[in-house]
Amino acid sequence: MIDAGRDPARIAASARCRDGARTGPDDLRRWWADALQRTRMTVERVPLARLDRWRLDPDAGTLAHADGGFFRVVGLEVDRPDGPVPRWGQPIIEQPEVGILGLLVREFDGVLHCLVQAKAEPGNRGGAQVAPTVQATRSNYTRVHRGGPVRYLELFQDARRRALVDVRQSEHGAWFYRKRNRNMVVETTDAVDPAPGFCWLTLGQLHRLLARDDLVNMDLRSVLACLPFAAPGAGPEAGAAATSRGSGFRDALARSCDARAPARHTEDEILHWITEIRTRTELRTRRVPLGELRDWRTDGTAITHRDGRYFDIGGVSVVASGREVRRWSQPLLRPRSGGVAAFVVTSFEGVLHVLVRAQVEPGLVDVAELAPTVRCAPADLAHLPASARPPFVDDVLGAGPERIRYAAVQSEDGGRLDHARARHLIVDADPRVRYDGRPDFRWMTLAQLASLLRHSHYVCMQARSLVACLLSLAADPSPARPEGRPR
Amino acid sequence: MIDAGRDPARIAASARCRDGARTGPDDLRRWWADALQRTRMTVERVPLARLDRWRLDPDAGTLAHADGGFFRVVGLEVDRPDGPVPRWGQPIIEQPEVGILGLLVREFDGVLHCLVQAKAEPGNRGGAQVAPTVQATRSNYTRVHRGGPVRYLELFQDARRRALVDVRQSEHGAWFYRKRNRNMVVETTDAVDPAPGFCWLTLGQLHRLLARDDLVNMDLRSVLACLPFAAPGAGPEAGAAATSRGSGFRDALARSCDARAPARHTEDEILHWITEIRTRTELRTRRVPLGELRDWRTDGTAITHRDGRYFDIGGVSVVASGREVRRWSQPLLRPRSGGVAAFVVTSFEGVLHVLVRAQVEPGLVDVAELAPTVRCAPADLAHLPASARPPFVDDVLGAGPERIRYAAVQSEDGGRLDHARARHLIVDADPRVRYDGRPDFRWMTLAQLASLLRHSHYVCMQARSLVACLLSLAADPSPARPEGRPR
């Protein structure tokens, strides 16, 4: 029986371990080279009319698969009387099923390791990315539809197994209509041999991978953010190895993960603020046929915005040519330009705070969720007057290197989105900018975000992704490889 | 600035205070006698066809008001393939607006008092009941529709005011489709003179009123359950006044309110269990015209079940004949028989636990919520085979007086429901009954329920009502009236 109270300390220890007991640096390189071979995929963009078994249904006005499963593209009319844009229509991906994103963890040499897999998706840039142990739709996991069994799925289906994390979280509310996935972290003490394409990595190893572009996939970043984390720098050894600037930041980050640290607002105040925004905001959505969307053109090629903004819905034809060959075709949502997701951070009383925004989106289950300080596609803002630009966009985009704590481009879900990527930034606050006083922004500690992440639909996908990136900065960069590698 | 960390202690102190600084026993009697006069209401049952400005729309198949506001009665088809009844249809009340249930609190002589009002509703048994400071629909509070201003509403609309509670909670998922109210407790330090019909009571005074039938209305019970409570017996004085049986129970209840007390399950295990049930359960609902409900008859008189079970939708014509006369008519949902809501309780390691059930209902926002051990209308079970009776019904209904800690009949919302009442029971576990081992039941402490009650949609209306009743048992019954009554 493992004491749940020890989880944060065990997670911190795994994050300090930059070199795994099971997969050393050479093993990791070999595994990845093999995985790239194993998951090769050829993706060709094709007109929607050429998709196999997908069709634009003129009566329903949807783009759907003949079997009715998977997902659909529907039209959505949005009324938001108090918003900057009071009314608009858009295509949106509808996938009401709740899938499982499952990460299996196990101790080796007393250190938690995560079983990850190399997984290719048609919309990925560069093929495979590092994914959780299981990514399964409900159709997979209730076995309603045909399709092979999902490896390791049974480990997440046994409700009696110890779960460190089990919470449904949303996906992008601008692109998905009420899509949610069940983020799970389940611990095993049994021997589990990694299947081909899988390997055991510590959190410290995953944190190193998070420094690189397009490598850790969106689902894994989401799950990592939901872990009951404590900052790895929290131990007594943090002070010794610290350099002046780095240590101040890492110490503040460590304290930010501590629920007892002083925060700008109490959790009651945060909940009051969220409830107020969710109750006050009038947001009405109504599904309409795609053909009724005035600003969008739907034809046999694609669904596109009339001014070429935001995104297209296009088709891809896929040949997965690894060890076994599979072919299929499907639509993907293809953003017209790259995104930005940024947290502005600062310390109050030595405790790092991130500036979160309560952001309303039409596809969210509950009106608004906590989002990054800035989240946008800058190119889509070009036509707007300066007054309509979201707050702090220019502050974040203009930040000099001395303010940037983290910068990498991370990929969104390549199973539904085509080359959707966002530059992730963690940026020190500029002392000359006034961040306070805006009703939809609040400074929060990581411990406060962690407390809300135990529950559904408080912290949006992009904010979870940034939380995972921010936590990757917490560890002392010196490696702490455990001695010996038994088993 | 009031320290939020002190709230539980202040709430416990108010609960110990069985006699208020502002309203003594005689004042209370006088206030109530006056309130009954002030809120007199004559209610006559009338056929639906005679309702003013309400009509059964044969096209839409709904019962709706001509102005489109208020609420509607719609048909709902429910598919729940794994449930005891895999498919059924029913009428249900649809009211998508989020109303405010607001309780204003203020310290007098250092003791928190609650500003309550006497409020009559057409479906109430016996006219007026004790209600929160504000019960307002969204139409009231956004002033979209006509209608006079709601007294004290502005105190709940200022997001900067300190809120002890601000959380949206559901109503009965068998009768309402996704109805939610915003439960708020807001503190003021300003002088607020009670308007006619209002008075200041301590929690201890409200707890006394909870011992009586049909007196504290449903909305107020809901708000009271959301308070960050600590058991009033938790102070050092509890031991001294305790009798043997009472003290053991009260001590266990006090410890149950302490988040540090040992619990049968960790909060992570509880969340895992809830997520598992919400994800596993297949529940699909679809609105249909009332005329398409096979088991229900809709005519100009009423909407009734063909076997006379469950409930009717009927009309009432109302004359409110207090200080000002108002007339209106409206439909009400009229249960065919009385309900029961019961918690079975027991102590583990000296900590009281309640046996909660994760219960699926078609009108809930999120599939299932934590419900009482038993919640049913016994008369509606009579036609079922013994195997289909809900668990523990006979255990609870057959409990002898030596097991019963609390018993009173409490009213449901008289604004939508006609004489809907449920016998509230808190019953000691029978050592001969095996309660464990059922997948949809868990033993939980009050502190665990309190933690979930800070968030929306975990704890159902009837369970909140029982939590309020259970907390009313915690105080030492000896009065502790503060000295002096200044101001």
mmCIF file of N, CA and C in Angstrom, chain B residues 12-13 15-16 230-240 247 250-255 257 471 473-476:
data_model
loop_
_atom_site.group_PDB
_atom_site.id
_atom_site.type_symbol
_atom_site.label_atom_id
_atom_site.label_comp_id
_atom_site.label_asym_id
_atom_site.label_seq_id
_atom_site.Cartn_x
_atom_site.Cartn_y
_atom_site.Cartn_z
ATOM 1 N N ALA B 12 -18.712 27.916 13.407
ATOM 2 C CA ALA B 12 -18.977 27.042 14.547
ATOM 3 C C ALA B 12 -19.503 27.855 15.732
ATOM 4 N N ALA B 13 -18.937 29.035 15.939
ATOM 5 C CA ALA B 13 -19.385 29.867 17.061
ATOM 6 C C ALA B 13 -20.838 30.297 16.859
ATOM 7 N N ALA B 15 -23.044 28.660 15.235
ATOM 8 C CA ALA B 15 -23.893 27.479 15.412
ATOM 9 C C ALA B 15 -24.098 27.168 16.891
ATOM 10 N N ARG B 16 -23.090 27.486 17.715
ATOM 11 C CA ARG B 16 -23.246 27.259 19.162
ATOM 12 C C ARG B 16 -24.228 28.243 19.762
ATOM 13 N N ALA B 230 -17.310 24.025 10.488
ATOM 14 C CA ALA B 230 -16.605 23.186 11.445
ATOM 15 C C ALA B 230 -17.659 22.847 12.478
ATOM 16 N N ALA B 231 -17.571 21.670 13.041
ATOM 17 C CA ALA B 231 -18.625 21.289 13.977
ATOM 18 C C ALA B 231 -18.532 22.161 15.218
ATOM 19 N N PRO B 232 -19.652 22.673 15.668
ATOM 20 C CA PRO B 232 -19.634 23.541 16.842
ATOM 21 C C PRO B 232 -19.148 22.813 18.086
ATOM 22 N N GLY B 233 -19.292 21.502 18.111
ATOM 23 C CA GLY B 233 -18.810 20.748 19.261
ATOM 24 C C GLY B 233 -17.294 20.656 19.303
ATOM 25 N N ALA B 234 -16.632 21.177 18.281
ATOM 26 C CA ALA B 234 -15.188 20.979 18.176
ATOM 27 C C ALA B 234 -14.400 21.697 19.261
ATOM 28 N N GLY B 235 -14.994 22.697 19.885
ATOM 29 C CA GLY B 235 -14.270 23.452 20.903
ATOM 30 C C GLY B 235 -14.046 22.618 22.166
ATOM 31 N N PRO B 236 -13.227 23.103 23.094
ATOM 32 C CA PRO B 236 -12.911 22.340 24.303
ATOM 33 C C PRO B 236 -14.133 22.155 25.202
ATOM 34 N N GLU B 237 -15.141 23.021 25.042
ATOM 35 C CA GLU B 237 -16.301 22.935 25.932
ATOM 36 C C GLU B 237 -17.194 21.737 25.622
ATOM 37 N N ALA B 238 -16.970 21.112 24.465
ATOM 38 C CA ALA B 238 -17.875 20.037 24.062
ATOM 39 C C ALA B 238 -17.845 18.890 25.066
ATOM 40 N N GLY B 239 -16.676 18.497 25.484
ATOM 41 C CA GLY B 239 -16.547 17.359 26.380
ATOM 42 C C GLY B 239 -17.334 17.542 27.667
ATOM 43 N N ALA B 240 -17.251 18.728 28.233
ATOM 44 C CA ALA B 240 -17.839 18.966 29.545
ATOM 45 C C ALA B 240 -19.342 18.697 29.582
ATOM 46 N N SER B 247 -22.825 12.550 23.381
ATOM 47 C CA SER B 247 -21.484 13.080 23.221
ATOM 48 C C SER B 247 -20.683 12.240 22.252
ATOM 49 N N ARG B 250 -21.807 13.382 18.932
ATOM 50 C CA ARG B 250 -21.400 14.757 18.609
ATOM 51 C C ARG B 250 -19.895 14.865 18.434
ATOM 52 N N ASP B 251 -19.160 14.143 19.259
ATOM 53 C CA ASP B 251 -17.703 14.166 19.097
ATOM 54 C C ASP B 251 -17.311 13.584 17.738
ATOM 55 N N ALA B 252 -17.950 12.484 17.374
ATOM 56 C CA ALA B 252 -17.635 11.866 16.076
ATOM 57 C C ALA B 252 -18.010 12.805 14.931
ATOM 58 N N LEU B 253 -19.111 13.535 15.119
ATOM 59 C CA LEU B 253 -19.556 14.500 14.114
ATOM 60 C C LEU B 253 -18.559 15.659 14.018
ATOM 61 N N ALA B 254 -18.087 16.130 15.172
ATOM 62 C CA ALA B 254 -17.101 17.217 15.170
ATOM 63 C C ALA B 254 -15.835 16.769 14.453
ATOM 64 N N ARG B 255 -15.377 15.566 14.769
ATOM 65 C CA ARG B 255 -14.156 15.087 14.104
ATOM 66 C C ARG B 255 -14.381 14.913 12.606
ATOM 67 N N CYS B 257 -15.933 16.783 10.691
ATOM 68 C CA CYS B 257 -15.797 18.074 10.008
ATOM 69 C C CYS B 257 -14.344 18.507 9.889
ATOM 70 N N LEU B 471 -25.573 18.756 10.275
ATOM 71 C CA LEU B 471 -24.793 19.772 10.985
ATOM 72 C C LEU B 471 -25.597 20.390 12.121
ATOM 73 N N LEU B 473 -27.230 18.954 14.209
ATOM 74 C CA LEU B 473 -27.145 18.093 15.395
ATOM 75 C C LEU B 473 -25.834 18.280 16.144
ATOM 76 N N ALA B 474 -24.936 19.086 15.571
ATOM 77 C CA ALA B 474 -23.578 19.103 16.117
ATOM 78 C C ALA B 474 -23.457 19.928 17.385
ATOM 79 N N ALA B 475 -24.318 20.929 17.528
ATOM 80 C CA ALA B 475 -24.113 21.861 18.642
ATOM 81 C C ALA B 475 -24.550 21.254 19.952
ATOM 82 N N ASP B 476 -23.829 21.622 20.970
ATOM 83 C CA ASP B 476 -24.252 21.397 22.332
ATOM 84 C C ASP B 476 -25.625 22.053 22.498
#
